[in-house]
Amino acid sequence: MVKQIINLIISSLLFLFISCSNSSEMLLPELVSPDIYKVLLDNNDVKVLEVTFGPGQSDNMHDHNPVTFYLVEGGKAQVTLPDGTVNEREIPTGFTGHNTDKVRHQVKNIGENTIKIILVEHKKIRSKVSTNNKDYLFPEKVSPDIYKVLLENDNIKVLEVEFEPGQGDNMHDHNPMTVYVLQGGKAQTTLPDGTINEQEVPSGVSFFAKDGQRHQIKNIGDNTIKILLVEYK
């Protein structure tokens, strides 16, 4: 009898553990709504998602890690939370935001045009890199005509970068960062030691630079290059 009671208690505890574990599992957007969420980059530090909602299209309830988002194409969206709360909002093209906490929600495009978003999910916020060094060259200060700060807080800085054909910036520094190319082209990179590299960078590519770097960039192609940088502070 005692053995049966012990087994019953163990079974109950095991069921409770499994139930709690399942409830805490993340609902990955690219798995529950693969027609909307496309993974461009996924590593130990970040996950970059390209999100596209056609008019009237909705995703399924899902989770995000702390995330930075940029509206490539804005529109009117409806957001539903797990408790049933519903919010509607007109979000303009170019709008940039950052959620510091994990979030669960469902999103629907209730407007008449396609909504396109770039999400940078932060799996871990990296240790701060000191920019107090007087020799640190902030790109938005040394080349303000090219680098525009869209958002800045204690953890990240989001920069919109635009090079016209033939335009180059001045030598500058970056902390670890995630890069998304909005409009690609041909670029020339010059390092402090004089090394020069040329590269054709396609639109829609994303990569993560885990180390800080100093360089100078020039657009040597025939079209405008536009880049989104999410930089750790």
XYZ file of C-alpha atoms in Angstrom:
233
model
C 0.000 0.000 0.000
C 2.786 2.379 0.984
C 4.618 1.520 -2.235
C 1.511 2.332 -4.275
C 1.144 5.699 -2.557
C 4.817 6.512 -3.212
C 4.440 5.559 -6.878
C 1.327 7.735 -7.122
C 3.183 10.713 -5.628
C 6.124 10.205 -7.989
C 3.786 9.957 -10.977
C 1.984 13.136 -9.913
C 5.240 15.031 -9.487
C 6.473 13.777 -12.865
C 3.251 14.910 -14.550
C 3.536 18.320 -12.876
C 7.158 18.637 -14.032
C 6.287 17.698 -17.625
C 3.335 20.101 -17.656
C 5.479 22.977 -16.382
C 8.232 22.153 -18.877
C 5.822 22.155 -21.812
C 4.254 25.446 -20.759
C 7.678 27.086 -20.638
C 8.761 25.929 -24.085
C 9.146 28.726 -26.596
C 6.804 28.839 -29.561
C 9.279 29.673 -32.291
C 7.647 31.914 -34.910
C 9.466 30.295 -37.824
C 8.021 26.910 -36.785
C 4.437 27.896 -35.977
C 4.149 30.351 -38.915
C 6.785 29.383 -41.518
C 4.901 31.187 -44.307
C 5.518 34.506 -42.524
C 8.850 34.126 -40.701
C 12.066 33.415 -42.607
C 15.309 32.848 -40.677
C 18.185 34.745 -42.290
C 20.784 34.124 -39.581
C 20.880 31.977 -36.446
C 23.852 31.543 -34.116
C 24.619 31.495 -30.392
C 24.204 35.264 -30.083
C 21.375 36.338 -32.378
C 18.630 35.213 -34.695
C 17.617 37.455 -37.601
C 14.140 37.012 -39.066
C 12.561 38.490 -42.183
C 8.839 38.850 -41.509
C 6.246 39.422 -44.245
C 2.486 39.832 -43.682
C 0.221 40.122 -46.703
C -2.994 42.155 -46.254
C -5.291 40.251 -43.887
C -2.639 37.666 -43.046
C -2.121 36.522 -39.461
C 0.496 34.433 -37.708
C -0.050 32.014 -34.815
C 0.677 32.711 -31.163
C 4.453 32.699 -30.726
C 7.375 33.879 -28.583
C 10.316 36.217 -29.029
C 13.513 36.649 -27.060
C 14.466 40.272 -26.358
C 14.196 41.721 -29.836
C 15.026 44.773 -31.950
C 12.716 45.439 -34.889
C 12.742 47.653 -37.976
C 9.805 48.271 -40.301
C 10.993 47.947 -43.895
C 7.386 48.468 -45.008
C 4.912 49.749 -42.440
C 1.182 49.267 -42.126
C -1.696 48.672 -39.710
C -1.313 45.733 -37.336
C -3.408 44.043 -34.680
C -1.584 42.423 -31.756
C -3.282 39.852 -29.503
C -1.757 38.861 -26.149
C -2.262 35.491 -24.414
C -4.798 37.030 -21.994
C -6.975 38.133 -24.921
C -5.951 41.798 -24.892
C -6.070 43.244 -28.420
C -4.223 46.354 -29.607
C -4.291 47.999 -33.027
C -1.603 50.313 -34.302
C -0.522 52.096 -37.474
C 3.240 51.558 -37.710
C 5.152 53.731 -40.202
C 7.910 52.570 -42.522
C 11.296 53.012 -40.837
C 9.918 52.686 -37.321
C 12.445 51.090 -34.988
C 11.804 49.546 -31.571
C 13.347 47.304 -28.943
C 11.757 44.954 -26.387
C 14.013 44.192 -23.427
C 11.937 41.212 -22.230
C 10.661 38.033 -23.830
C 7.187 38.391 -25.300
C 4.361 36.111 -26.486
C 1.757 37.411 -28.925
C -0.104 36.972 -32.198
C 0.019 39.541 -35.013
C -2.357 40.242 -37.883
C -2.054 42.676 -40.785
C -5.375 44.546 -40.798
C -4.292 47.088 -43.414
C -4.366 47.086 -47.190
C -0.642 46.833 -47.931
C 2.084 44.288 -47.193
C 3.992 44.731 -43.920
C 7.672 43.751 -43.873
C 9.770 43.671 -40.712
C 13.354 42.774 -39.823
C 13.680 41.241 -36.356
C 16.963 40.796 -34.517
C 16.420 38.500 -31.539
C 19.079 38.675 -28.844
C 19.801 35.285 -27.297
C 22.270 36.897 -24.945
C 23.286 40.480 -24.374
C 27.033 40.582 -24.743
C 29.338 42.187 -22.188
C 29.636 45.906 -22.639
C 32.549 47.090 -24.753
C 34.054 50.313 -23.496
C 33.599 53.322 -25.748
C 35.050 55.710 -23.178
C 38.416 55.546 -24.903
C 39.086 59.010 -26.311
C 40.331 57.373 -29.507
C 37.011 55.611 -30.187
C 35.565 56.959 -33.449
C 31.758 56.962 -33.433
C 30.496 56.600 -37.026
C 27.540 58.935 -36.460
C 29.957 61.642 -35.283
C 32.712 61.311 -37.883
C 30.280 60.748 -40.797
C 26.881 62.183 -39.765
C 25.756 62.455 -43.399
C 25.919 58.661 -43.718
C 25.090 57.267 -40.252
C 21.741 58.048 -38.613
C 20.950 56.800 -35.092
C 17.412 55.390 -35.077
C 17.378 54.077 -31.504
C 19.762 53.957 -28.575
C 19.459 52.564 -25.053
C 21.719 51.005 -22.425
C 22.248 47.818 -24.434
C 22.092 48.605 -28.134
C 22.359 51.294 -30.776
C 20.517 50.991 -34.095
C 22.005 52.816 -37.088
C 20.604 53.395 -40.558
C 23.505 53.690 -42.996
C 23.228 55.079 -46.523
C 26.007 55.436 -49.117
C 25.303 57.176 -52.421
C 27.355 55.983 -55.435
C 30.968 57.114 -54.971
C 30.382 58.222 -51.374
C 32.731 57.143 -48.588
C 32.757 57.589 -44.829
C 35.645 58.418 -42.518
C 37.622 55.895 -40.478
C 35.417 54.766 -37.569
C 34.802 52.056 -34.965
C 32.079 49.489 -34.317
C 31.284 47.299 -31.338
C 29.984 43.756 -31.966
C 26.956 44.120 -34.237
C 24.320 42.496 -36.405
C 24.136 43.725 -40.002
C 21.206 43.555 -42.429
C 21.615 44.864 -45.984
C 18.484 46.727 -47.081
C 19.909 47.676 -50.498
C 23.063 45.996 -51.687
C 25.886 47.110 -53.935
C 29.636 47.080 -54.369
C 31.690 48.339 -51.430
C 35.346 48.968 -50.720
C 36.644 48.499 -47.156
C 39.903 50.053 -45.974
C 41.508 48.898 -42.710
C 43.794 51.016 -40.501
C 46.884 49.229 -41.855
C 45.976 50.216 -45.420
C 44.569 46.840 -46.491
C 41.792 47.295 -49.069
C 39.034 44.780 -49.853
C 36.262 45.024 -52.433
C 33.048 43.070 -52.185
C 29.664 42.812 -53.879
C 27.102 42.791 -51.065
C 23.630 41.489 -52.053
C 20.363 42.909 -50.746
C 18.750 40.902 -47.960
C 21.925 39.360 -46.550
C 22.540 39.380 -42.800
C 25.641 38.626 -40.730
C 26.965 38.983 -37.195
C 30.343 40.569 -36.363
C 31.265 39.286 -32.900
C 34.339 41.499 -32.503
C 34.759 45.244 -32.539
C 36.403 46.695 -35.624
C 37.772 49.886 -37.165
C 37.474 50.553 -40.883
C 36.464 52.946 -43.657
C 33.805 52.157 -46.289
C 33.215 53.506 -49.786
C 30.441 52.750 -52.255
C 32.234 51.945 -55.522
C 29.116 50.786 -57.353
C 26.430 52.533 -59.368
C 23.516 52.320 -56.926
C 22.768 53.472 -53.380
C 23.747 51.083 -50.572
C 21.529 51.049 -47.480
C 22.330 49.061 -44.352
C 20.773 48.473 -40.933
C 23.203 48.024 -38.012
C 22.209 46.753 -34.561
C 25.274 47.394 -32.438
C 25.939 46.270 -28.862
C 27.156 48.960 -26.517
